[in-house]
Structures are given as structure tokens and as C-alpha cells.
mmCIF file of C-alpha atoms and ligand atoms in Angstrom:
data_model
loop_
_atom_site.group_PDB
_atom_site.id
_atom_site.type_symbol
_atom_site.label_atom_id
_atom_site.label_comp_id
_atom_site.label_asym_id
_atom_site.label_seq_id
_atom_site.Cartn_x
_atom_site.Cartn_y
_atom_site.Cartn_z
ATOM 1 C CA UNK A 1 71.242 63.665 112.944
ATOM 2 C CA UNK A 2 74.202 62.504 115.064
ATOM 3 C CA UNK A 3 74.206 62.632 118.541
ATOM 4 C CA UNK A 4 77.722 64.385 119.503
ATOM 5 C CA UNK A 5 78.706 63.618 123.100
ATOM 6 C CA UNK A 6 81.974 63.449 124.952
ATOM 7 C CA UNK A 7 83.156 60.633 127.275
ATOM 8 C CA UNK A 8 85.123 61.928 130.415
ATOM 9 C CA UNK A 9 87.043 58.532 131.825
ATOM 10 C CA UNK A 10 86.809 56.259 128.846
ATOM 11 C CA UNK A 11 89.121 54.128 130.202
ATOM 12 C CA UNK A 12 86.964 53.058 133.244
ATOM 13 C CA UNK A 13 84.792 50.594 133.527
ATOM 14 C CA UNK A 14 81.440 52.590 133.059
ATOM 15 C CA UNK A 15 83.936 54.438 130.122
ATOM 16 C CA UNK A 16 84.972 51.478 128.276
ATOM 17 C CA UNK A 17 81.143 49.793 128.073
ATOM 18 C CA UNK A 18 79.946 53.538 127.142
ATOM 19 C CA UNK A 19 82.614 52.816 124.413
ATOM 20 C CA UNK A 20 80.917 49.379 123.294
ATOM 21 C CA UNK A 21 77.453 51.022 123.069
ATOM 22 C CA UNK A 22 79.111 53.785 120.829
ATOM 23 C CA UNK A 23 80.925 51.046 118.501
ATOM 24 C CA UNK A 24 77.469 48.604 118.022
ATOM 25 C CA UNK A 25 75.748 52.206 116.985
ATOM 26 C CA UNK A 26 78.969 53.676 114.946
ATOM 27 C CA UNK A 27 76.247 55.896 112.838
ATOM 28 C CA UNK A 28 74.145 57.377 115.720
ATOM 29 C CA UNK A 29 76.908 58.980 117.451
ATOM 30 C CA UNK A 30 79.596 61.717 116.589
ATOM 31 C CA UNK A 31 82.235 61.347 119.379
ATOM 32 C CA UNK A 32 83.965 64.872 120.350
ATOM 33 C CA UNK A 33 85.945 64.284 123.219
ATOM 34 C CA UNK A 34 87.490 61.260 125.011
ATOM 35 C CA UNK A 35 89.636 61.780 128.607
ATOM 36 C CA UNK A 36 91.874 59.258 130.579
ATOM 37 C CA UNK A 37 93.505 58.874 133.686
ATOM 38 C CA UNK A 38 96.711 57.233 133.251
ATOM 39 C CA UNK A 39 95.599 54.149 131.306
ATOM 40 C CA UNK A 40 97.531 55.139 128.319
ATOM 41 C CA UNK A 41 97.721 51.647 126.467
ATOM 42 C CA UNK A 42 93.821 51.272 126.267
ATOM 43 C CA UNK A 43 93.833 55.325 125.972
ATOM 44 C CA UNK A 44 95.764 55.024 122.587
ATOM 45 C CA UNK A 45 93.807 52.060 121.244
ATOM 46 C CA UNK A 46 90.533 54.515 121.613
ATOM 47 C CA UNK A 47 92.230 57.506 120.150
ATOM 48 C CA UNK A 48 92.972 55.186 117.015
ATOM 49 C CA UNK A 49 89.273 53.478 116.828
ATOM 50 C CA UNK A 50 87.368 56.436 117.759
ATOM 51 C CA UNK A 51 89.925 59.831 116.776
ATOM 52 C CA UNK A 52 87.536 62.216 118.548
ATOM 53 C CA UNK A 53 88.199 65.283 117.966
ATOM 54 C CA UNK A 54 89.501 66.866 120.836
ATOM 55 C CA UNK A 55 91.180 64.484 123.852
ATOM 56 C CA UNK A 56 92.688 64.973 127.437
ATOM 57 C CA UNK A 57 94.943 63.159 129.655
ATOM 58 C CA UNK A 58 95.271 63.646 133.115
ATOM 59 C CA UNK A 59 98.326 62.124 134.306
ATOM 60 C CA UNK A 60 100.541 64.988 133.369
ATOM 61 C CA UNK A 61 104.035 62.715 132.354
ATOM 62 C CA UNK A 62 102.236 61.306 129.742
ATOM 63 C CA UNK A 63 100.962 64.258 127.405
ATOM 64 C CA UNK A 64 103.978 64.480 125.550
ATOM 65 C CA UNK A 65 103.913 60.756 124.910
ATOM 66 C CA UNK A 66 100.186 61.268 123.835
ATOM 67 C CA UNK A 67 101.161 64.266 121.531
ATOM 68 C CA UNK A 68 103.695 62.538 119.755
ATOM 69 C CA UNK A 69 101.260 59.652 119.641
ATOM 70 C CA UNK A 70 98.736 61.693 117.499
ATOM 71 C CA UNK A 71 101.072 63.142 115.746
ATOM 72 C CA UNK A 72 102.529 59.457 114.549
ATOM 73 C CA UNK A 73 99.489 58.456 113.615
ATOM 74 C CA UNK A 74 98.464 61.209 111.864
ATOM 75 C CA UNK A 75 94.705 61.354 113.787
ATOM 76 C CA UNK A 76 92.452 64.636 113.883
ATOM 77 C CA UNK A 77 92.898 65.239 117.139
ATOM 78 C CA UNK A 78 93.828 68.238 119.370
ATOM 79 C CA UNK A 79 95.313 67.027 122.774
ATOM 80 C CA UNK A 80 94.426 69.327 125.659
ATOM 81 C CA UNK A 81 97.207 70.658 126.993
ATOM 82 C CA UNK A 82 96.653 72.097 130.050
ATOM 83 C CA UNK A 83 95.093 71.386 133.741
ATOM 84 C CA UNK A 84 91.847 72.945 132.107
ATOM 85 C CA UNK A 85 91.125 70.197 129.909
ATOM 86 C CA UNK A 86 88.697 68.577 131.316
ATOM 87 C CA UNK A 87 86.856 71.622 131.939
ATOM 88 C CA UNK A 88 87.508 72.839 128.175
ATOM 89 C CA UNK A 89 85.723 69.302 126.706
ATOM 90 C CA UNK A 90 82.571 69.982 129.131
ATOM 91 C CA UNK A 91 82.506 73.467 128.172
ATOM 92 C CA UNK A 92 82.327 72.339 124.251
ATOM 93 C CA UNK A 93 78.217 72.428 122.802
ATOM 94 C CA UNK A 94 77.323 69.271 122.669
ATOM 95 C CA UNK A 95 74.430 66.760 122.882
ATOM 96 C CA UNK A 96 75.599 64.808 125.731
ATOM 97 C CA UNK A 97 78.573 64.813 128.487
ATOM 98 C CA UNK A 98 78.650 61.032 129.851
ATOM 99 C CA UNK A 99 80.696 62.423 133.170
ATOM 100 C CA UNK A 100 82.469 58.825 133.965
ATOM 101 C CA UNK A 101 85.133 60.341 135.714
ATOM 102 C CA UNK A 102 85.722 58.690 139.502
ATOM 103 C CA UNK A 103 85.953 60.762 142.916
ATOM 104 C CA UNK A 104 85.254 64.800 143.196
ATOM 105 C CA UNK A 105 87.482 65.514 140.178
ATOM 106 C CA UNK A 106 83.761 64.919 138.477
ATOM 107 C CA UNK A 107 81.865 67.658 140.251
ATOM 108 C CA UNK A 108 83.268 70.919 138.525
ATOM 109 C CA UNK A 109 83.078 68.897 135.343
ATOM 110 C CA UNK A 110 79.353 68.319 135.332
ATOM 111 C CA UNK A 111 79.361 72.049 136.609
ATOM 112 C CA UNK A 112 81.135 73.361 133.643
ATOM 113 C CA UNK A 113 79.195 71.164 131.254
ATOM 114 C CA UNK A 114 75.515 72.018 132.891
ATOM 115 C CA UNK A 115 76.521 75.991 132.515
ATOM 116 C CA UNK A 116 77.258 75.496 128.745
ATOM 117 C CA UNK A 117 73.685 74.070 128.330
ATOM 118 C CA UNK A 118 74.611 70.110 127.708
ATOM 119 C CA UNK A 119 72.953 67.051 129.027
ATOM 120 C CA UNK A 120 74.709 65.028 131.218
ATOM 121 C CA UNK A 121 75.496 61.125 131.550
ATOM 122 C CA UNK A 122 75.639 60.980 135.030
ATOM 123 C CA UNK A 123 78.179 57.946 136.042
ATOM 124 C CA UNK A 124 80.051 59.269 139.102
ATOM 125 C CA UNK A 125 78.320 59.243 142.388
ATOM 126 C CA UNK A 126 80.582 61.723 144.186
ATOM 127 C CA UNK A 127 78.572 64.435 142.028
ATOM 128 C CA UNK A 128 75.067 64.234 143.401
ATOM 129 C CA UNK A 129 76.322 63.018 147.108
ATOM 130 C CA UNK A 130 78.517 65.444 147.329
ATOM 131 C CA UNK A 131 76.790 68.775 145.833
ATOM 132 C CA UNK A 132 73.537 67.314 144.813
ATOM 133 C CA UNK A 133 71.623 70.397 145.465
ATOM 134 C CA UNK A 134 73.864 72.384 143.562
ATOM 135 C CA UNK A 135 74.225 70.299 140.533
ATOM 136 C CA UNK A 136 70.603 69.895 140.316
ATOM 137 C CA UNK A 137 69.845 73.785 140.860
ATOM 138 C CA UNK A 138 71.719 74.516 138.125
ATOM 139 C CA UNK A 139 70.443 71.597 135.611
ATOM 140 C CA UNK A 140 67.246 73.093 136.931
ATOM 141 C CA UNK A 141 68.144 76.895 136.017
ATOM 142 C CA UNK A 142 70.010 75.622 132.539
ATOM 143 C CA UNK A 143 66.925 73.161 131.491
ATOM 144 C CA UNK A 144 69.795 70.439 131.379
ATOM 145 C CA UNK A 145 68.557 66.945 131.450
ATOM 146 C CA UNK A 146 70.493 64.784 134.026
ATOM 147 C CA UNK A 147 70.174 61.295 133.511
ATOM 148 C CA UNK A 148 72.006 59.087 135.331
ATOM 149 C CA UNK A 149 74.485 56.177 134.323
ATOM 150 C CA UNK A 150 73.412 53.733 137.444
ATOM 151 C CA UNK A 151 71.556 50.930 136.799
ATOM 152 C CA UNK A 152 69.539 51.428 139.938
ATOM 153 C CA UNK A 153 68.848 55.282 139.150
ATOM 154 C CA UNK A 154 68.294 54.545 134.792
ATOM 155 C CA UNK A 155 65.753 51.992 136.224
ATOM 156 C CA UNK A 156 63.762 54.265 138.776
ATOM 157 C CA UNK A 157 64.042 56.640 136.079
ATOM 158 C CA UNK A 158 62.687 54.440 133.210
ATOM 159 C CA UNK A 159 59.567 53.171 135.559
ATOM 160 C CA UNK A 160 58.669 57.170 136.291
ATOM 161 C CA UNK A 161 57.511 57.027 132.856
ATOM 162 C CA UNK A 162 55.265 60.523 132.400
ATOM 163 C CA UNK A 163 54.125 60.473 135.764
ATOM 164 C CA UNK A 164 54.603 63.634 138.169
ATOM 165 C CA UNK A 165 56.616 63.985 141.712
ATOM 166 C CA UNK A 166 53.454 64.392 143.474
ATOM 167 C CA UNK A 167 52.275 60.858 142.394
ATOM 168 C CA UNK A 168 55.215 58.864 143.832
ATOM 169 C CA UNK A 169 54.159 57.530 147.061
ATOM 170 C CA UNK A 170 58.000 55.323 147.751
ATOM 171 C CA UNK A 171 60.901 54.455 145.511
ATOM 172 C CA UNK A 172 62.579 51.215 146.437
ATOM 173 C CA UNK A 173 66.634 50.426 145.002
ATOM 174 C CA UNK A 174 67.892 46.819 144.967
ATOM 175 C CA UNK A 175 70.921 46.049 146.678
ATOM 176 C CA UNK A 176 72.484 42.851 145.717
ATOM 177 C CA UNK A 177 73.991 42.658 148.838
ATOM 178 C CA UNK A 178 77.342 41.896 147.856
ATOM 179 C CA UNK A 179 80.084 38.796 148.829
ATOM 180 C CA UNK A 180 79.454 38.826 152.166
ATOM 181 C CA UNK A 181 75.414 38.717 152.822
ATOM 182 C CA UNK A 182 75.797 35.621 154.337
ATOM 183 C CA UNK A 183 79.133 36.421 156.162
ATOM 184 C CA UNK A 184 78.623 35.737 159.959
ATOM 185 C CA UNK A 185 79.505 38.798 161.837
ATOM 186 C CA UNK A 186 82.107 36.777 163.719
ATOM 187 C CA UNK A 187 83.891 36.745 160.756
ATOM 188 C CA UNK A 188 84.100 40.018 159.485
ATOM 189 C CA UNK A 189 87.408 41.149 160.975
ATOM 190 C CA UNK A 190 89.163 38.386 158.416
ATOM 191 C CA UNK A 191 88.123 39.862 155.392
ATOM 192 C CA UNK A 192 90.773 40.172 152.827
ATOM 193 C CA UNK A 193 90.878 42.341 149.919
ATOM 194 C CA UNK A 194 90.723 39.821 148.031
ATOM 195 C CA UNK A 195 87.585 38.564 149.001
ATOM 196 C CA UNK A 196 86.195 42.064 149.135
ATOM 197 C CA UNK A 197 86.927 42.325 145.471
ATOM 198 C CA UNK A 198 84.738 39.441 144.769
ATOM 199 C CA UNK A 199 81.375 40.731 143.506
ATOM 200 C CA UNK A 200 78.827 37.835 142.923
ATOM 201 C CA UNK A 201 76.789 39.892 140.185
ATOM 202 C CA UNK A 202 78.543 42.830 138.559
ATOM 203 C CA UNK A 203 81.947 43.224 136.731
ATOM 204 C CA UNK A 204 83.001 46.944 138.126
ATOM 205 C CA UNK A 205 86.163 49.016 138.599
ATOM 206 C CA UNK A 206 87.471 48.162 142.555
ATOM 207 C CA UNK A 207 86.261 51.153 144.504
ATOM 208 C CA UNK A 208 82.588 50.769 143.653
ATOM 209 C CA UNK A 209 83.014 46.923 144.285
ATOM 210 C CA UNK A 210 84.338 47.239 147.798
ATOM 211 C CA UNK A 211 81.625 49.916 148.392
ATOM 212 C CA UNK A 212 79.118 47.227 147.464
ATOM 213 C CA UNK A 213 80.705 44.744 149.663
ATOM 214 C CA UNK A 214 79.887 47.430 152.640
ATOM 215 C CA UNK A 215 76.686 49.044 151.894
ATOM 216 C CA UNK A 216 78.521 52.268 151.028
ATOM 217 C CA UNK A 217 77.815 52.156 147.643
ATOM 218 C CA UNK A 218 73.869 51.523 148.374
ATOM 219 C CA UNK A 219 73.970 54.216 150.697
ATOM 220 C CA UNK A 220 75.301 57.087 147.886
ATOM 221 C CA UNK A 221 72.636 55.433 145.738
ATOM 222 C CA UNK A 222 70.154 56.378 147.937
ATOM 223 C CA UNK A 223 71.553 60.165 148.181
ATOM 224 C CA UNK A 224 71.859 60.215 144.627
ATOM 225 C CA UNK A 225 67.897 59.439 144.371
ATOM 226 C CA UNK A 226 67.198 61.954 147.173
ATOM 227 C CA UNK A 227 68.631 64.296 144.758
ATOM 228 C CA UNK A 228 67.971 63.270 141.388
ATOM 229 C CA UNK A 229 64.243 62.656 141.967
ATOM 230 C CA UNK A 230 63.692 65.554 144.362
ATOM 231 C CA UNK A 231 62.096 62.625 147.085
ATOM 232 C CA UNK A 232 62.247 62.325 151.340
ATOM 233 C CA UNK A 233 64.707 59.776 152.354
ATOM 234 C CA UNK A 234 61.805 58.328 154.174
ATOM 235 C CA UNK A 235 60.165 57.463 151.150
ATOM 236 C CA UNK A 236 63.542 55.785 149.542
ATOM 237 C CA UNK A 237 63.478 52.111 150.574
ATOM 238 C CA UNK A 238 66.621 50.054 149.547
ATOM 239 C CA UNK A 239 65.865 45.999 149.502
ATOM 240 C CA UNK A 240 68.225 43.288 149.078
ATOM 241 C CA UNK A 241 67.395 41.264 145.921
ATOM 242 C CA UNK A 242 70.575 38.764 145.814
ATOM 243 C CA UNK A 243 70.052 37.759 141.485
ATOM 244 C CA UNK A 244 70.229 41.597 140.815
ATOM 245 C CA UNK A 245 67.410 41.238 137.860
ATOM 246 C CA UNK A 246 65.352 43.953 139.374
ATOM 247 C CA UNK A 247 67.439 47.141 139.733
ATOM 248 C CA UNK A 248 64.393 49.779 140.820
ATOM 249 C CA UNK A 249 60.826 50.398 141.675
ATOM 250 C CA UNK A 250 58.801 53.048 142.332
ATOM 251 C CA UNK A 251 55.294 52.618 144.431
ATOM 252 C CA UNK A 252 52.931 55.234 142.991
ATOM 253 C CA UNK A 253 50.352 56.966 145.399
ATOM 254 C CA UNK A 254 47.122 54.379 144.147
ATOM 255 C CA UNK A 255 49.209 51.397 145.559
ATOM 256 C CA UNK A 256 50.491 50.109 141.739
ATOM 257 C CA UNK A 257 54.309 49.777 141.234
ATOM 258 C CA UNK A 258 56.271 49.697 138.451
ATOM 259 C CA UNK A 259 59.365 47.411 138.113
ATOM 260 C CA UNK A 260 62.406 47.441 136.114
ATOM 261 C CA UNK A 261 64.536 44.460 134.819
ATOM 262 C CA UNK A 262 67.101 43.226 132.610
ATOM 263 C CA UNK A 263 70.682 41.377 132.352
ATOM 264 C CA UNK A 264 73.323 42.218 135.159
ATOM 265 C CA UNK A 265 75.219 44.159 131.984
ATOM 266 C CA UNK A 266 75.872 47.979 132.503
ATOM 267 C CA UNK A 267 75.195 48.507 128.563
ATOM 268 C CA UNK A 268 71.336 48.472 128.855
ATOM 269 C CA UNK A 269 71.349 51.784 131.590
ATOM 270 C CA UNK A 270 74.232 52.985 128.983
ATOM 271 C CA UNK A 271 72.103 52.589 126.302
ATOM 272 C CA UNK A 272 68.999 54.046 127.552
ATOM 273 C CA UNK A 273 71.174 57.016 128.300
ATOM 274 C CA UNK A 274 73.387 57.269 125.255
ATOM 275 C CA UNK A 275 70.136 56.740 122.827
ATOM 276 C CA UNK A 276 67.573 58.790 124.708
ATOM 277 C CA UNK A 277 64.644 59.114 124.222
ATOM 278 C CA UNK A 278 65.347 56.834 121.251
ATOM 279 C CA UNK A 279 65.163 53.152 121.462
ATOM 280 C CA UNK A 280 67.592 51.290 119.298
ATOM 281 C CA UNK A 281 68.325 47.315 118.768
ATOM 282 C CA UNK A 282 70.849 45.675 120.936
ATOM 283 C CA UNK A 283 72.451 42.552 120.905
ATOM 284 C CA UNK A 284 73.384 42.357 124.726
ATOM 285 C CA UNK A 285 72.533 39.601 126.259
ATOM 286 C CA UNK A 286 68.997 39.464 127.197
ATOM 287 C CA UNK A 287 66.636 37.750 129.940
ATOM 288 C CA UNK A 288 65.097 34.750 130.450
ATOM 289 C CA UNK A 289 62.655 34.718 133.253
ATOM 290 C CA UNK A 290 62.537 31.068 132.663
ATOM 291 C CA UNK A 291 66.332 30.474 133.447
ATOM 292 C CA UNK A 292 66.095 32.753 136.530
ATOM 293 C CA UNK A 293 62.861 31.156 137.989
ATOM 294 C CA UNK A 294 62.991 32.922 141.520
ATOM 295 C CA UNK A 295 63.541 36.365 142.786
ATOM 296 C CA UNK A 296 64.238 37.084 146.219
ATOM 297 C CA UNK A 297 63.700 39.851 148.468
ATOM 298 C CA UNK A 298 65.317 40.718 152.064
ATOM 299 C CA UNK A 299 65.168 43.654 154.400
ATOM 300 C CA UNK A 300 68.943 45.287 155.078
ATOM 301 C CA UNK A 301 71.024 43.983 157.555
ATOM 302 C CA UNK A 302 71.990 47.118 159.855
ATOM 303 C CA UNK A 303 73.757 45.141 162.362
ATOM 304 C CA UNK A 304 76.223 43.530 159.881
ATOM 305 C CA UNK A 305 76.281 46.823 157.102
ATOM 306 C CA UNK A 306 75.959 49.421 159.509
ATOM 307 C CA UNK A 307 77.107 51.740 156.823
ATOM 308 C CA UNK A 308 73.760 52.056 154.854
ATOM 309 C CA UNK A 309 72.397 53.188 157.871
ATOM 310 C CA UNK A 310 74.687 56.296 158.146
ATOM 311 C CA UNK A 311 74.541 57.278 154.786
ATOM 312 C CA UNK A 312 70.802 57.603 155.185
ATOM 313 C CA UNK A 313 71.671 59.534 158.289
ATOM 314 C CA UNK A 314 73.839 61.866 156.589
ATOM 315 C CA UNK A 315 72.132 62.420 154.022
ATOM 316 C CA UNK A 316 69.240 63.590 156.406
ATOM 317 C CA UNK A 317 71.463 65.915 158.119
ATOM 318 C CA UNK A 318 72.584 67.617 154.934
ATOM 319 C CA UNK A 319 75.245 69.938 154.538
ATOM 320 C CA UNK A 320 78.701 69.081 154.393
ATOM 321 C CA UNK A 321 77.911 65.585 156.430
ATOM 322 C CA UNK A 322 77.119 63.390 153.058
ATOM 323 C CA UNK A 323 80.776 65.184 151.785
ATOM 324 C CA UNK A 324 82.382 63.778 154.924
ATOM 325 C CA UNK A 325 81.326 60.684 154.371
ATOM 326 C CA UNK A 326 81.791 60.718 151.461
ATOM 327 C CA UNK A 327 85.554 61.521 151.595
ATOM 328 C CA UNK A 328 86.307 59.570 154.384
ATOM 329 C CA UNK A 329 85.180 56.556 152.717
ATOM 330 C CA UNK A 330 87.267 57.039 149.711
ATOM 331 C CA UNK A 331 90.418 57.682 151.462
ATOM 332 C CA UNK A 332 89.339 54.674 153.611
ATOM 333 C CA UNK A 333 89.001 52.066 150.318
ATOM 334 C CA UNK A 334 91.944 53.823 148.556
ATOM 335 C CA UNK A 335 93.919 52.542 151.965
ATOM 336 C CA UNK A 336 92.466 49.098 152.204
ATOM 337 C CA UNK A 337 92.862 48.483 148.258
ATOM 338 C CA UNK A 338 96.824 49.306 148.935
ATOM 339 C CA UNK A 339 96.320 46.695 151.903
ATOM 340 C CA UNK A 340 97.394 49.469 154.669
ATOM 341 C CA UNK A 341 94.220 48.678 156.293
ATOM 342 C CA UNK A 342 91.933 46.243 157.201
ATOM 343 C CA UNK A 343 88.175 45.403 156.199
ATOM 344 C CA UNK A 344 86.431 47.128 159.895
ATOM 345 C CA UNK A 345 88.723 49.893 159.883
ATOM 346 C CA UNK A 346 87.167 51.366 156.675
ATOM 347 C CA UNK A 347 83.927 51.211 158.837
ATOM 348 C CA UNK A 348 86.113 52.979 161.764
ATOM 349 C CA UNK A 349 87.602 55.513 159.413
ATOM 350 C CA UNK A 350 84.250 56.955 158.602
ATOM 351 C CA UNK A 351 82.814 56.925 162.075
ATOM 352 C CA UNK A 352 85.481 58.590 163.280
ATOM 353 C CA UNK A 353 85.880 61.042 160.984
ATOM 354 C CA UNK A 354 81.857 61.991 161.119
ATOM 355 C CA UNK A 355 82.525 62.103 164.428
ATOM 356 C CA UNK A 356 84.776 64.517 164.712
ATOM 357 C CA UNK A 357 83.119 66.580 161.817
ATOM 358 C CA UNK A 358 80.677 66.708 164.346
ATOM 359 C CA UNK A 359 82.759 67.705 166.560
ATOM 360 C CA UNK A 360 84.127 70.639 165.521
ATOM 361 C CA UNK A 361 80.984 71.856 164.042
ATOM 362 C CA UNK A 362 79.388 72.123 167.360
ATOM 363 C CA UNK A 363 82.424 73.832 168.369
ATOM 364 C CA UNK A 364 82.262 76.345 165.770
ATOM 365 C CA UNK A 365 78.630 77.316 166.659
ATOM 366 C CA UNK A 366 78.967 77.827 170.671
HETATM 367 MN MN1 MN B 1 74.283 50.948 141.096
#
């Protein structure tokens, strides 16, 4: 049997690797939906490799270029024509959602597709930080499996194997610790965007690369975890582990831990995801603990990435203050990436704003 499953964002970067692990396993997978942004060169090159059966484009001055699009080429596709369509692809039985879709524009998506009974392919963090308990009450209430699409969350989830909450004693994420680990603090207030885009490890869309850079993006990872595996913040431990081989661990009450490791190459936590709980042959490129030789290991630097500190502190706090900061952090990137702002103010930006969040919530209860 085929595995039907829709990709929401194909033209991403978690989207177009999704796409790769579809294309080495043409036979495994029946492909119902595909939605894009406003990439519509790579969006039309999918619709003609893939045709999936139903597609949806956000941007809304491109539909009717779309439309006629299918129409030329004669593919079996229905465009979605309205502001609904993203909801009308989750809401569609199916095997599996992959929910690749960046900022809150994901959460009602993975909503709609929990509360029509379909797994989800969990590759956009605002979900979980942002209405975590929500999202996972309702997988709960729906018996919808979420897996995520993070190579950090895939590999706490892979190392869980059959073993139960109560046996978990920590979980520990790797960070990799980004371009500027070894930055001196001095220096900080010179960072361009261009050096912020430079991610020693990972090839990844721009927003999740500058929240590397700052700890932001190791600080939703561990809200993310707080949610996905139901576990205290206390016992979530992130370490920096600069080759980015390991990607999770998880300490087990009697003291033994379980690792998990492979290439720097999204495909393998795609795989797992796509193919679950089969395992199928791939071709990626695999590991040689001989080439690598060393693995390092170093606490967080709170001083310099003050950031991963507040998430954990927000996530604590609960509520609306992981949505905050959240928010204010992707308004803060989407400013620095059009060069408005510097490097430190995307750290001020998201002080400030949890500050007066604060604010006004103690305002509004005396
Ligand atoms: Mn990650």
C-alpha cells in the first residue's frame, strides 16, 4: 500500500528535501497535495514532476498564473482557490500531513489536519512553541501520531525506542553552536547579516539559520521537547557539540543513555518520518566515525547567547510568554534579514517586548 501524504511548503528547505525523499521512493508514496508560498518557478517544476492531486498557492497574484499553468500542461490537478486552501489539503484523509509551512500560518493547519484524524510531519517550530499544549491535547484526543521533522526531536524520538515517560530520567539536544561560538563578546555588535547567514554545519532556509546563530532556535527546540515528550524543562539539557554528528540523547532512569547519529543531511529525520515505522534503503550520504575521529562537548554560553536562557524561562512561565517570544523574535529576524536592524537589537527586540508583555499583564491583574 501507498503511503498518501501532503506536503504544506514544498518549496522550503525542509519542503524541497521532503521532495527528494519522495522522488528516491517514487513507489512508496502517493502524493495528494503540494502548497507554496510565492516560489512559483520551483512551484511549477513540482506540479509537473509530482502532479498531486490537489495544490495551493498562497501568494494570491499568482493563482491565475498557476491555473492557467495546469491547465497548459494538461496535469490532474485541482488548484485551491480560495484563502481556505491550506486548511482544505489538511482537512483531506490521508496518511501523513508533513506541515513544512514557516511562522504561525502552520498552527491552524496542523489543527485542521489533527481533527480529520491524520498524522502529522511536524517541521515548523512555531506550532508546538506557540500552542504546544493544544496541539498535543488534541493529537492526544484524535490518537494522531506527531512526529516531528527536527533532527534534534526525530533523534530523541528514535532513541525512546519502546520505553515509557516514567523511565526518562533527562533528555539532552545538541546545539552546534552556530558561526559565532568562538565570537568574543567584544565583537558582537559588528555582526553583519552576512556573517549571521553563515552556518558552519547545516544548509537551511535564513530564519532558522540566524536563530541558530543566537540560540533562539535551540531555545524553541527545547519548548518543542517540553511539549512533544510531555518532560520538565529541568530535565531538558541542551549541549553544544560543534561537528553536529550527535543530534539527541536521552538519559534513562538506571543511568544508560541512548545516542543518536548520522550525516548533517535533513533527509535521514525526513526519512524516518516519511517511511515510519518502515525502514527503507537510502543512498544519502552516510558516516564514517573514522573520518570524524573526535566529538566534542561544551556547556552553553549564557553570557554570550543569552537567548537560550529566556526561552527556557518562558517556556517555564507558560502561557502566552513562549508566543511573545516567539513573535517578537520573528519580527526581529524578518527586520535584520531586510538589514533595518542590527545583530544585538534582535536580542533587544525580544527583551523588550517580554518586558512589556509583562508589563501589562501585571497591570491587567491588579
Ligand atoms: Mn534542529
Amino acid at each position: 500500500m501507498k503511503k498518501t501524504l501532503s506536503i504544506l511548503g514544498s518549496t522550503g528547505s525542509i519542503g524541497t528535501q521532503a521532495l527528494d525523499v519522495i522522488r528516491h521512493f517514487k513507489d512508496r508514496f502517493d502524493l495528494i497535495a503540494l502548497t507554496a508560498g510565492k516560489n512559483i518557478a520551483l512551484f511549477k517544476k513540482q506540479l509537473i514532476e509530482f502532479e498531486p492531486k490537489f495544490a495551493y498557492i498562497q501568494s494570491k497574484e499568482h493563482i491565475d498564473d498557476i491555473q492557467q499553468f495546469i491547465h497548459k500542461e494538461n496535469l490532474n490537478t485541482t488548484l485551491c482557490p480560495n484563502n481556505d486552501g491550506l486548511s482544505i489539503i489538511a482537512k483531506i484523509p490521508q496518511d501523513l500531513v508533513v506541515i513544512a509551512l514557516s511562522g504561525t500560518i502552520g498552527i491552524k493547519a496542523t489543527y485542521d489536519a489533527i481533527q480529520a484524524g491524520n498524522d502529522i510531519g511536524l517541521a515548523c517550530k512555531e506550532v508546538l512553541v506557540s500552542a504546544g499544549s493544544h496541539i498535543m491535547e488534541a493529537s492526544k484526543q484524535k490518537g494522531v501520531k506527531i512526529h516531528p521533522v527536527d533532527s534534534e526531536h526525530a533523534a530523541l524520538q528514535q532513541c525512546l525506542t519502546n520505553n515509557s515517560n516514567s523511565s526518562i530520567n533527562k533528555m539532552i539536544i545538541t546545539a552546534s553552536g552556530g558561526p559565532f561560538w568562538k565570537l568574543e563578546k567584544e565583537k558582537f555588535n559588528s555582526i553583519t547579516l552576512e556573517d549571521a547567514l553563515q552556518h558552519p554545519n547545516w544548509s537551511m532556509g535564513k530564519k532558522i539559520t540566524v536563530d541558530s546563530s543566537t540560540f533562539v532556535n535551540k531555545g524553541l527546540e527545547v519548548i518543542e521537547a517540553h511539549h512533544l515528550f510531555n518532560i520538565d524543562f529541568d530535565d531538558i539539557d541542551v549541549v553544544v557539540h560543534r561537528q553536529s554528528i550527535i543530534h539527541g540523547l536521552v538519559e534513562f532512569i538506571d543511568g544508560n543513555i541512548l545516542a543518536h547519529l548520522s550525516s548533517t543531511d535533513m533527509r535521514f529525520p525526513i526519512q524516518y518520518v516519511l517511511t515510519y515505522p518502515e525502514k527503507l534503503h537510502s543512498t544519502w550520504p552516510r558516516l564514517s566515525l573514522t573520518q570524524i575521529k573526535k566529538l566534542e562537548f561544551f556547556e552553553p554560553d549564557y553570557d554570550r547567547f543569552p537567548l537560550l536562557k529566556v526561552a527556557y524561562d518562558v517556556g517555564r512561565k507558560g502561557g502566552s510568554y513562549p508566543v511573545v517570544f516567539n513573535a517578537a523574535n520573528e519580527a526581529a529576524v524578518t527586520l535584520f534579514l531586510a538589514e533595518k536592524i542590527t545583530y544585538l537589537d534582535i536580542q533587544r527586540i525580544i527583551m523588550k517586548s517580554l518586558e512589556e508583555f509583562n508589563h501589562d499583564l501585571s497591570l491587567s491583574i491588579s
